[in-house]
Coordinates of C-alpha atoms (C1' of nucleotides) in Angstrom, one line a residue:
Chain P
M1 CA 2.4 -8.9 -30.9
L2 CA 3.2 -6.1 -33.2
D3 CA 3.3 -2.5 -32.1
P4 CA -0.4 -1.4 -32.3
K5 CA 0.6 2.1 -33.3
L6 CA 2.7 0.7 -36.2
L7 CA -0.2 -1.4 -37.2
R8 CA -2.6 1.4 -37.0
N9 CA -0.5 4.0 -38.6
Q10 CA 1.2 2.0 -41.4
P11 CA -1.0 -1.0 -42.1
E12 CA 0.0 -1.2 -45.8
Q13 CA 3.7 -1.3 -45.0
V14 CA 3.2 -4.0 -42.2
A15 CA 1.0 -6.0 -44.7
A16 CA 3.7 -5.8 -47.2
Q17 CA 6.3 -7.1 -44.9
L18 CA 4.1 -9.9 -43.6
K19 CA 3.3 -10.9 -47.1
R20 CA 6.9 -12.0 -47.3
R21 CA 6.3 -14.8 -44.8
G22 CA 3.0 -15.7 -46.5
F23 CA 0.6 -14.0 -44.2
E24 CA -2.2 -12.1 -45.6
L25 CA -3.1 -9.1 -43.4
N26 CA -6.7 -7.9 -43.9
V27 CA -6.0 -4.2 -44.1
E28 CA -9.4 -3.0 -45.0
Q29 CA -11.0 -4.9 -42.1
L30 CA -8.4 -3.7 -39.7
V31 CA -8.7 -0.1 -40.7
G32 CA -12.4 -0.2 -40.6
L33 CA -12.5 -1.8 -37.1
E34 CA -9.8 0.8 -36.0
A35 CA -11.9 3.8 -37.2
E36 CA -14.9 2.3 -35.4
R37 CA -12.9 1.8 -32.2
K38 CA -11.7 5.3 -32.2
Q39 CA -15.1 6.8 -32.7
L40 CA -16.5 4.6 -29.9
Q41 CA -13.6 5.2 -27.6
I42 CA -14.0 9.1 -27.9
Q43 CA -17.7 8.8 -27.3
T44 CA -17.1 6.5 -24.3
Q45 CA -14.5 8.8 -22.7
Q46 CA -16.8 11.9 -23.1
L47 CA -19.5 10.1 -21.3
Q48 CA -17.2 8.9 -18.6
N49 CA -16.0 12.4 -18.3
R50 CA -19.6 13.6 -17.7
R51 CA -20.2 10.8 -15.2
N52 CA -17.0 11.8 -13.3
S53 CA -17.6 15.5 -13.2
S54 CA -21.2 15.0 -12.0
A55 CA -20.4 12.5 -9.4
K56 CA -17.8 15.0 -8.1
A57 CA -20.4 17.8 -8.1
I58 CA -22.8 15.6 -6.2
G59 CA -20.2 14.8 -3.7
Q60 CA -19.3 18.6 -3.1
A61 CA -23.0 19.6 -2.9
K62 CA -23.6 16.9 -0.3
A63 CA -20.6 18.0 1.6
R64 CA -22.1 21.7 1.8
G65 CA -25.4 20.1 3.0
E66 CA -27.3 21.0 -0.2
D67 CA -30.1 19.0 -1.7
V68 CA -28.8 16.9 -4.5
Q69 CA -32.1 15.6 -5.8
H70 CA -32.0 17.6 -9.1
L71 CA -28.4 16.6 -9.7
L72 CA -29.2 13.0 -9.5
Q73 CA -32.1 13.5 -11.8
A74 CA -29.7 15.1 -14.4
V75 CA -27.5 11.9 -14.5
S76 CA -30.2 9.3 -14.4
D77 CA -29.9 8.4 -18.1
L78 CA -26.2 8.8 -18.3
K79 CA -25.5 5.4 -16.7
L80 CA -27.5 3.4 -19.2
R81 CA -26.0 5.3 -22.2
L82 CA -22.5 4.7 -20.8
E83 CA -23.1 1.1 -20.2
G84 CA -24.2 0.7 -23.8
V85 CA -21.2 2.3 -25.4
E86 CA -18.9 0.6 -22.9
T87 CA -20.2 -2.8 -23.9
R88 CA -19.9 -2.1 -27.5
L89 CA -16.4 -0.7 -27.2
E90 CA -15.3 -3.7 -25.2
A91 CA -16.6 -6.2 -27.8
L92 CA -14.9 -4.2 -30.5
Q93 CA -11.6 -4.0 -28.7
G94 CA -11.8 -7.8 -28.1
E95 CA -12.2 -8.3 -31.7
I96 CA -9.3 -6.2 -32.5
D97 CA -7.1 -7.7 -29.9
A98 CA -8.0 -11.3 -31.2
I99 CA -6.8 -10.2 -34.7
A100 CA -3.7 -8.5 -33.2
M101 CA -2.8 -11.8 -31.3
G102 CA -3.0 -13.8 -34.4
I103 CA -0.6 -11.7 -36.4
P104 CA 3.0 -13.2 -36.7
N105 CA 6.2 -11.1 -36.3
I106 CA 7.6 -9.2 -39.1
P107 CA 10.6 -10.9 -40.7
H108 CA 13.8 -8.8 -40.3
E109 CA 15.2 -7.2 -43.4
T110 CA 18.2 -9.6 -43.5
V111 CA 15.8 -12.6 -43.7
P112 CA 15.9 -14.1 -47.3
D113 CA 12.7 -14.2 -49.4
G114 CA 11.2 -17.6 -49.9
A115 CA 8.2 -19.7 -49.3
G116 CA 9.4 -22.8 -47.4
E117 CA 12.3 -25.0 -46.4
A118 CA 13.7 -25.2 -49.9
D119 CA 14.5 -21.5 -49.9
N120 CA 16.5 -21.4 -46.8
I121 CA 20.0 -20.0 -47.3
E122 CA 23.1 -21.9 -46.1
I123 CA 25.4 -19.6 -44.2
R124 CA 28.3 -21.9 -43.2
R125 CA 29.4 -25.4 -42.9
W126 CA 31.5 -27.0 -40.2
G127 CA 33.2 -30.4 -40.3
E128 CA 33.2 -33.1 -42.9
P129 CA 30.7 -35.9 -43.1
P130 CA 32.6 -39.0 -42.1
V131 CA 33.7 -41.5 -44.8
F132 CA 32.9 -45.1 -43.8
G133 CA 34.5 -48.2 -45.3
F134 CA 31.0 -49.9 -45.1
E135 CA 27.5 -48.8 -45.6
P136 CA 26.6 -46.8 -42.6
R137 CA 23.3 -47.8 -40.9
D138 CA 20.9 -45.5 -39.4
H139 CA 20.1 -45.2 -35.7
V140 CA 17.1 -47.4 -35.7
D141 CA 19.1 -50.4 -37.1
L142 CA 22.0 -49.6 -34.8
G143 CA 19.8 -49.3 -31.7
A144 CA 17.9 -52.5 -32.5
A145 CA 21.1 -54.5 -32.9
L146 CA 22.5 -53.1 -29.7
E147 CA 19.1 -54.0 -28.1
Q148 CA 19.3 -50.6 -26.3
M149 CA 16.6 -48.7 -28.2
D150 CA 13.1 -50.2 -28.4
F151 CA 10.2 -48.5 -30.1
E152 CA 7.8 -51.4 -30.0
T153 CA 7.9 -51.6 -26.2
A154 CA 7.5 -47.8 -26.0
A155 CA 4.4 -48.2 -28.3
K156 CA 3.0 -50.8 -26.0
I157 CA 3.6 -48.6 -22.9
T158 CA 2.1 -45.5 -24.5
G159 CA 1.7 -45.3 -28.3
S160 CA 3.5 -44.3 -31.4
R161 CA 6.2 -41.6 -31.4
F162 CA 7.8 -42.6 -28.1
S163 CA 11.0 -44.3 -27.4
L164 CA 12.7 -46.5 -24.8
L165 CA 16.4 -46.6 -24.2
N166 CA 18.5 -49.0 -22.1
G167 CA 21.8 -49.4 -20.7
A168 CA 24.8 -47.5 -22.1
L169 CA 22.7 -45.8 -24.8
A170 CA 20.4 -44.5 -22.0
R171 CA 23.4 -43.3 -20.2
L172 CA 24.8 -41.6 -23.3
H173 CA 21.6 -39.8 -23.6
R174 CA 21.8 -38.5 -19.9
A175 CA 25.6 -37.8 -20.5
L176 CA 24.6 -35.5 -23.3
I177 CA 22.3 -33.4 -21.2
H178 CA 24.9 -33.0 -18.4
F179 CA 27.6 -32.1 -21.0
M180 CA 25.4 -29.4 -22.6
V181 CA 24.2 -27.9 -19.5
D182 CA 27.7 -27.8 -18.1
L183 CA 29.1 -26.2 -21.2
H184 CA 26.6 -23.3 -21.2
T185 CA 26.7 -22.7 -17.5
G186 CA 30.5 -23.1 -17.3
E187 CA 31.7 -21.4 -20.5
H188 CA 28.8 -19.3 -22.0
G189 CA 27.5 -17.5 -18.9
Y190 CA 24.0 -19.0 -18.6
T191 CA 22.2 -19.5 -15.3
E192 CA 21.2 -23.0 -14.7
T193 CA 17.4 -23.0 -14.0
Y194 CA 14.7 -25.5 -13.1
V195 CA 11.3 -24.8 -14.5
P196 CA 7.8 -26.2 -14.3
Y197 CA 6.9 -28.6 -17.1
L198 CA 3.2 -27.6 -17.0
V199 CA 2.4 -24.0 -18.0
N200 CA -0.8 -22.0 -17.9
A201 CA -2.4 -20.4 -21.1
E202 CA -1.1 -17.0 -20.2
S203 CA 2.5 -18.1 -20.5
L204 CA 1.7 -19.7 -23.9
R205 CA 0.1 -16.6 -25.1
G206 CA 3.3 -14.6 -24.0
T207 CA 5.7 -16.6 -26.1
G208 CA 3.2 -17.0 -29.0
Q209 CA 2.1 -20.7 -28.9
L210 CA -1.4 -19.5 -28.2
P211 CA -3.9 -18.7 -29.4
K212 CA -3.0 -20.0 -32.8
F213 CA -1.4 -23.3 -32.3
E214 CA -3.3 -25.0 -29.6
Q215 CA -3.5 -28.1 -31.8
D216 CA 0.2 -28.7 -31.3
L217 CA 0.0 -28.8 -27.6
F218 CA -1.0 -31.4 -25.0
K219 CA -3.6 -29.9 -22.7
L220 CA -4.4 -31.4 -19.4
A221 CA -7.9 -32.4 -18.4
G222 CA -9.2 -31.1 -15.2
E223 CA -10.1 -27.8 -13.6
H224 CA -6.9 -25.8 -14.6
D225 CA -5.9 -24.7 -18.1
Y226 CA -2.5 -26.3 -17.9
Y227 CA -0.5 -27.6 -20.8
L228 CA 2.6 -29.8 -21.1
I229 CA 5.4 -27.6 -22.4
P230 CA 6.4 -28.0 -26.1
T231 CA 9.7 -26.4 -25.3
A232 CA 11.4 -24.9 -22.2
E233 CA 11.2 -21.6 -24.2
V234 CA 7.8 -21.2 -22.6
P235 CA 8.7 -21.4 -18.9
L236 CA 12.1 -19.7 -19.3
T237 CA 11.0 -16.8 -21.3
N238 CA 7.9 -16.2 -19.1
I239 CA 10.2 -15.6 -16.1
V240 CA 10.2 -11.9 -17.1
R241 CA 6.6 -11.7 -17.9
N242 CA 4.9 -8.7 -16.2
R243 CA 8.3 -7.4 -14.8
I244 CA 10.3 -4.5 -15.2
V245 CA 13.9 -5.9 -15.1
G246 CA 16.6 -3.6 -13.9
A247 CA 19.0 -2.4 -16.6
E248 CA 22.0 -3.9 -14.5
A249 CA 20.3 -7.3 -14.7
L250 CA 20.6 -7.4 -18.5
P251 CA 21.4 -9.6 -20.4
C252 CA 19.6 -12.4 -18.5
R253 CA 20.8 -15.7 -19.8
Y254 CA 19.0 -18.9 -18.7
V255 CA 19.6 -22.5 -19.5
T256 CA 17.7 -25.5 -18.5
H257 CA 17.0 -29.1 -19.5
T258 CA 13.5 -30.3 -19.8
P259 CA 11.3 -32.9 -21.6
C260 CA 9.3 -31.4 -24.4
F261 CA 5.9 -32.6 -25.4
R262 CA 4.4 -32.0 -28.8
S263 CA 1.2 -33.4 -30.4
E264 CA 2.8 -33.4 -33.9
A265 CA -0.6 -32.9 -35.3
G266 CA -0.3 -32.5 -39.1
S267 CA 2.9 -34.4 -39.3
Y268 CA 1.4 -37.8 -40.0
G269 CA 3.6 -39.8 -42.0
K270 CA 6.6 -37.6 -41.5
D271 CA 9.7 -39.2 -39.8
T272 CA 7.7 -42.0 -38.6
R273 CA 10.9 -44.0 -38.2
G274 CA 13.0 -43.7 -35.1
M275 CA 13.7 -41.0 -32.7
I276 CA 13.7 -37.8 -35.0
R277 CA 10.1 -36.8 -34.4
Q278 CA 8.7 -37.8 -31.0
H279 CA 5.8 -36.7 -28.8
Q280 CA 8.3 -36.5 -25.9
F281 CA 11.9 -35.5 -26.2
E282 CA 14.6 -33.9 -24.1
K283 CA 16.0 -30.6 -24.9
V284 CA 18.6 -28.2 -23.4
E285 CA 17.3 -24.7 -24.0
M286 CA 19.0 -21.3 -23.8
V287 CA 17.1 -18.1 -23.4
Q288 CA 18.3 -14.6 -23.4
V289 CA 16.6 -11.3 -22.3
V290 CA 18.5 -8.4 -23.6
R291 CA 18.5 -4.7 -24.2
P292 CA 16.8 -3.9 -27.5
Q293 CA 20.1 -2.6 -29.1
D294 CA 21.8 -5.8 -28.1
S295 CA 19.7 -8.4 -29.6
W296 CA 21.2 -8.9 -33.1
Q297 CA 24.6 -9.4 -31.6
A298 CA 23.1 -11.8 -29.0
L299 CA 21.5 -13.9 -31.9
E300 CA 24.9 -14.4 -33.4
Q301 CA 26.4 -15.2 -30.0
L302 CA 23.6 -17.6 -29.1
T303 CA 24.0 -19.3 -32.4
G304 CA 27.6 -19.7 -31.6
H305 CA 26.8 -21.2 -28.3
A306 CA 24.7 -24.0 -29.9
E307 CA 27.3 -24.6 -32.5
T308 CA 30.1 -25.1 -29.8
V309 CA 28.2 -28.1 -28.6
L310 CA 28.3 -29.7 -32.1
Q311 CA 31.9 -28.7 -32.4
R312 CA 32.9 -30.3 -29.1
L313 CA 31.1 -33.5 -30.1
N314 CA 32.8 -33.2 -33.5
L315 CA 29.6 -33.6 -35.4
P316 CA 29.5 -32.0 -38.9
Y317 CA 26.7 -29.4 -39.4
R318 CA 25.7 -26.5 -41.3
V319 CA 24.0 -23.1 -40.4
V320 CA 21.0 -22.1 -42.5
A321 CA 19.1 -18.8 -42.4
L322 CA 15.5 -19.5 -42.5
C323 CA 13.7 -17.8 -45.3
A324 CA 10.7 -15.6 -44.4
G325 CA 8.2 -18.2 -45.4
D326 CA 9.8 -20.8 -43.0
L327 CA 9.9 -18.6 -39.9
G328 CA 8.1 -19.4 -36.8
F329 CA 5.2 -17.3 -35.7
S330 CA 7.0 -15.1 -33.1
A331 CA 10.5 -15.0 -34.7
T332 CA 11.9 -12.0 -36.7
K333 CA 15.0 -14.1 -37.6
T334 CA 16.1 -17.6 -37.2
Y335 CA 19.2 -19.7 -37.8
D336 CA 18.7 -23.4 -37.8
L337 CA 21.6 -25.8 -37.1
E338 CA 21.5 -28.9 -39.3
V339 CA 23.6 -31.9 -38.3
W340 CA 24.8 -34.5 -40.7
L341 CA 23.0 -37.8 -40.4
P342 CA 25.0 -40.6 -42.3
G343 CA 21.8 -42.8 -42.1
Q344 CA 19.8 -40.3 -44.0
K345 CA 22.7 -38.8 -45.9
K346 CA 21.2 -35.5 -45.2
Y347 CA 21.5 -32.5 -42.8
R348 CA 18.7 -32.4 -40.3
E349 CA 17.5 -29.7 -38.0
I350 CA 19.1 -30.0 -34.5
S351 CA 18.8 -26.5 -33.2
S352 CA 16.8 -23.5 -33.9
C353 CA 18.0 -20.0 -32.7
S354 CA 15.8 -17.0 -33.0
N355 CA 15.5 -13.4 -32.2
F356 CA 12.0 -12.3 -31.3
G357 CA 12.7 -8.7 -31.1
D358 CA 10.0 -7.1 -28.7
F359 CA 7.4 -9.3 -30.1
Q360 CA 7.2 -11.7 -27.2
A361 CA 8.0 -8.9 -24.7
R362 CA 5.0 -6.9 -25.7
R363 CA 2.7 -10.0 -25.3
M364 CA 4.3 -10.6 -22.0
K365 CA 4.7 -7.0 -20.8
A366 CA 8.4 -7.8 -20.2
R367 CA 10.2 -4.5 -19.8
W368 CA 13.3 -2.9 -18.6
R369 CA 14.1 0.7 -17.5
D370 CA 16.2 2.5 -20.1
P371 CA 18.7 4.6 -18.0
Q372 CA 18.8 7.1 -21.0
T373 CA 15.0 7.9 -20.7
G374 CA 14.1 6.6 -17.3
K375 CA 11.1 5.0 -19.0
P376 CA 10.0 1.4 -19.0
E377 CA 10.7 -0.1 -22.5
F378 CA 10.1 -3.5 -23.8
V379 CA 13.1 -6.0 -23.8
H380 CA 14.1 -8.2 -26.6
T381 CA 14.1 -12.0 -26.2
L382 CA 15.9 -14.8 -27.9
N383 CA 16.1 -18.5 -27.6
G384 CA 17.9 -21.4 -29.1
S385 CA 18.2 -25.1 -28.5
G386 CA 21.5 -26.2 -27.2
L387 CA 20.7 -28.8 -28.4
A388 CA 17.8 -31.2 -29.0
V389 CA 19.1 -34.2 -27.0
G390 CA 17.3 -37.0 -28.8
R391 CA 18.5 -35.9 -32.2
T392 CA 22.1 -35.4 -30.8
L393 CA 22.0 -38.9 -29.7
V394 CA 20.9 -40.0 -33.2
A395 CA 23.8 -38.0 -34.8
I396 CA 26.3 -39.5 -32.4
M397 CA 25.1 -43.0 -33.1
E398 CA 25.1 -42.6 -36.8
N399 CA 28.4 -40.6 -37.0
Y400 CA 30.3 -42.7 -34.5
Q401 CA 29.1 -46.0 -35.6
Q402 CA 31.8 -48.7 -36.2
P403 CA 31.7 -51.8 -38.6
D404 CA 30.5 -54.1 -35.9
G405 CA 27.5 -51.8 -35.1
S406 CA 29.0 -50.4 -31.9
I407 CA 29.2 -46.8 -31.1
R408 CA 32.3 -44.8 -30.0
V409 CA 31.7 -42.4 -27.3
P410 CA 32.8 -38.9 -28.3
E411 CA 35.8 -37.6 -26.2
A412 CA 33.7 -34.7 -24.8
L413 CA 31.3 -37.2 -23.2
L414 CA 33.9 -39.7 -21.7
A415 CA 33.9 -37.8 -18.3
Y416 CA 30.1 -38.4 -18.1
M417 CA 30.1 -42.1 -19.1
G418 CA 31.6 -43.7 -15.9
G419 CA 34.3 -45.4 -17.9
V420 CA 32.3 -46.6 -20.9
E421 CA 34.1 -45.8 -24.0
I422 CA 32.1 -47.9 -26.4
V423 CA 28.4 -48.5 -26.5
E424 CA 28.0 -52.2 -27.5
Chain F
rG1 C1' -9.2 -31.2 2.1
rG2 C1' -10.5 -27.6 6.6
rA3 C1' -9.9 -22.5 9.2
rG4 C1' -8.1 -17.6 9.2
rG5 C1' -5.0 -13.3 7.3
rG6 C1' -3.2 -10.8 3.0
rU7 C1' -2.3 -8.7 -2.5
rU8 C1' -1.7 -0.7 -3.1
rG9 C1' 3.7 3.0 -7.6
rG10 C1' 10.8 0.6 -9.0
rC11 C1' 10.8 -1.1 -3.4
rU12 C1' 8.7 -0.6 1.9
rG13 C1' 4.1 1.1 3.4
rA14 C1' -0.7 4.5 4.7
rG15 C1' -5.5 4.8 3.0
rC16 C1' -12.5 7.6 6.1
rG17 C1' -17.9 5.3 -0.1
rG18 C1' -16.9 11.6 -2.4
rU19 C1' -11.2 17.6 -4.6
rU20 C1' -7.1 10.0 -3.4
rG21 C1' -3.7 8.6 -9.2
rA22 C1' -3.4 7.6 -4.4
rA23 C1' 0.1 9.9 2.3
rA24 C1' 4.9 8.9 4.1
rG25 C1' 9.8 6.6 3.6
rC26 C1' 13.5 4.5 0.4
rA27 C1' 15.6 4.4 -4.5
rC28 C1' 16.2 7.6 -8.8
rC29 C1' 16.8 12.4 -11.5
rG30 C1' 17.8 17.9 -11.3
rG31 C1' 19.4 22.1 -8.2
rU32 C1' 21.7 24.8 -3.6
rC33 C1' 26.0 24.1 -0.6
rU34 C1' 31.2 21.8 -1.2
rU35 C1' 38.1 21.8 -3.9
rG36 C1' 35.4 17.0 -4.9
rA37 C1' 32.2 13.7 -2.7
rA38 C1' 29.0 12.5 1.4
rA39 C1' 25.5 14.8 4.6
rA40 C1' 21.9 18.6 4.8
rC41 C1' 18.3 21.5 2.1
rC42 C1' 14.9 22.6 -2.2
rG43 C1' 12.3 20.6 -6.4
rG44 C1' 10.9 16.5 -9.7
rC45 C1' 9.5 11.4 -10.2
rA46 C1' 3.6 5.6 -12.1
rU47 C1' 1.8 3.1 -16.6
rG48 C1' -1.2 2.7 -21.0
rG49 C1' -4.5 5.3 -24.2
rG50 C1' -7.0 9.6 -26.6
rU51 C1' -6.4 14.8 -28.1
rU52 C1' -3.2 19.2 -29.0
rC53 C1' 1.9 22.6 -33.2
rA54 C1' 2.7 23.0 -28.0
rC55 C1' 1.6 24.3 -22.5
rG56 C1' -2.1 21.2 -21.5
rC57 C1' -6.6 18.7 -21.1
rC58 C1' -9.4 14.0 -21.0
rC59 C1' -10.0 8.6 -20.1
rA60 C1' -8.4 4.0 -17.8
rU61 C1' -5.5 1.4 -14.2
rC62 C1' -4.7 0.2 -6.4
rC63 C1' -4.0 -8.9 -8.1
rA64 C1' -8.1 -10.5 -12.1
rG65 C1' -13.3 -10.6 -13.5
rG66 C1' -18.2 -9.5 -12.1
rG67 C1' -21.8 -6.7 -8.9
rU68 C1' -24.0 -2.5 -5.5
rU69 C1' -23.8 3.1 -6.1
rC70 C1' -24.9 9.5 -8.9
rG71 C1' -19.7 8.1 -7.4
rA72 C1' -15.5 2.2 -5.4
rA73 C1' -8.5 1.3 -3.8
rU74 C1' -12.4 1.4 0.0
rC75 C1' -18.8 -2.4 0.2
rC76 C1' -20.4 -7.5 -1.9
rC77 C1' -19.5 -12.2 -5.2
rU78 C1' -16.1 -15.4 -7.9
rG79 C1' -11.2 -16.7 -9.2
rA80 C1' -5.7 -16.5 -9.0
rC81 C1' -1.5 -16.0 -6.0
rC82 C1' 1.1 -15.3 -1.1
rC83 C1' 1.3 -16.2 4.3
rU84 C1' -0.3 -18.8 9.2
rC85 C1' -2.6 -23.1 11.5
rC86 C1' -4.8 -28.2 11.2
rG87 C1' -5.2 -32.8 8.2
rC88 C1' -2.9 -35.8 4.4
rC89 C1' 1.6 -36.7 1.7
rA90 C1' 7.1 -37.9 -2.0

RNA sequence: GGAGGGUUGGCUGAGCGGUUGAAAGCACCGGUCUUGAAAACCGGCAUGGGUUCACGCCCAUCCAGGGUUCGAAUCCCUGACCCUCCGCCA
């Protein structure tokens, strides 16, 4: 959520900045509703004031043993009038809140202009795409030949966009998870965390998936409003919801591994082949909760933590800064890490690292006490994948493939593979 | 699934339907004292919103949402969560 004061006082400037990301803010409607709200609020508060003071007078008169009949008469109509304006104010406030909850974050000034993926800016590259003495295959072919990756059976068990792994490949998948979590806890200062995979609607509102993106989520049937997590960002970030964190506790750095569930509505026909886009995938997620003045430095650092995973695995990648039009709803700035996939001869997203500023914190009421002012202030939140495990497995298969279709295990993972050096 | 108890400020914890936005303690901030610190003593100290140049004034908030009442932290209903006991269970 944006600062309501900013929205109220400088709607034109806000609209101009949101336009960069392709969001049209209806300033006229907003200004109109705000004026109406202000008027109603003043009226309501005046009536409340009258109610309070007369109630107090009645109490005092009663205490003195006086007759209060005439006082009761004087306030008889007040109740009804007050109920009327209170109801109208509530409805209006609800309308304004609904609009505010649907407004995305403002892109940071360093975010490049642009409408979509094509306008993202490459920041740097690391590593060289491998040169093969043969035509490299993609992970689907490799997995099928190894008989360790099976989409048909997964489709039978569930449906499309699920996968089944076997044997050494399944082990490699698990090894990646352990390797990543160990790296972030051991070297990057994150606290290992275990979180619920089902979350309530309030948590999803906090991080920004709701109310706008319900169609992307799997919702459980039944009495509770529970959803499968689309990313561990939701449970991890909501740790600080409705909390005032002590200044000494910041920054909080959490890492966890979870499955992620996405309906992928609207991506029909996109990446239908292989493990790239699934309804269920594993991800290691990093979340940081920091002091406001530290968040830009933290974004660079967090991105570096994700890059380290790729570097240790010796996978070539590039870092791109998302343009304004490609930013996620809650983000004020995002770097994507894209890994080289020989099977597609393309760089593909494998991590997304974002600074949310106080956008999520405001929705969550996540605050810290600034020692300078002694006042509670909103924290800043960040997150990044470190990394998407399924896609990392794909990248390893395709980059480490050998002429006979076997896969060399990257050195960094050997310790986790129980002696397996080649998946074959 | 059944029975009972609970949820109050940063924390602990009082609270009678009416000057209770809320006692007390801790923590925190300022001051006195001290060579310095501690202790002691004095004072301050919730959050959000509205209004004002400002002092201030007003409104809301005691888990959430309804209700009763001139008036609700306090009474009633519903829900969430926590605790205790019984049953079931990986």
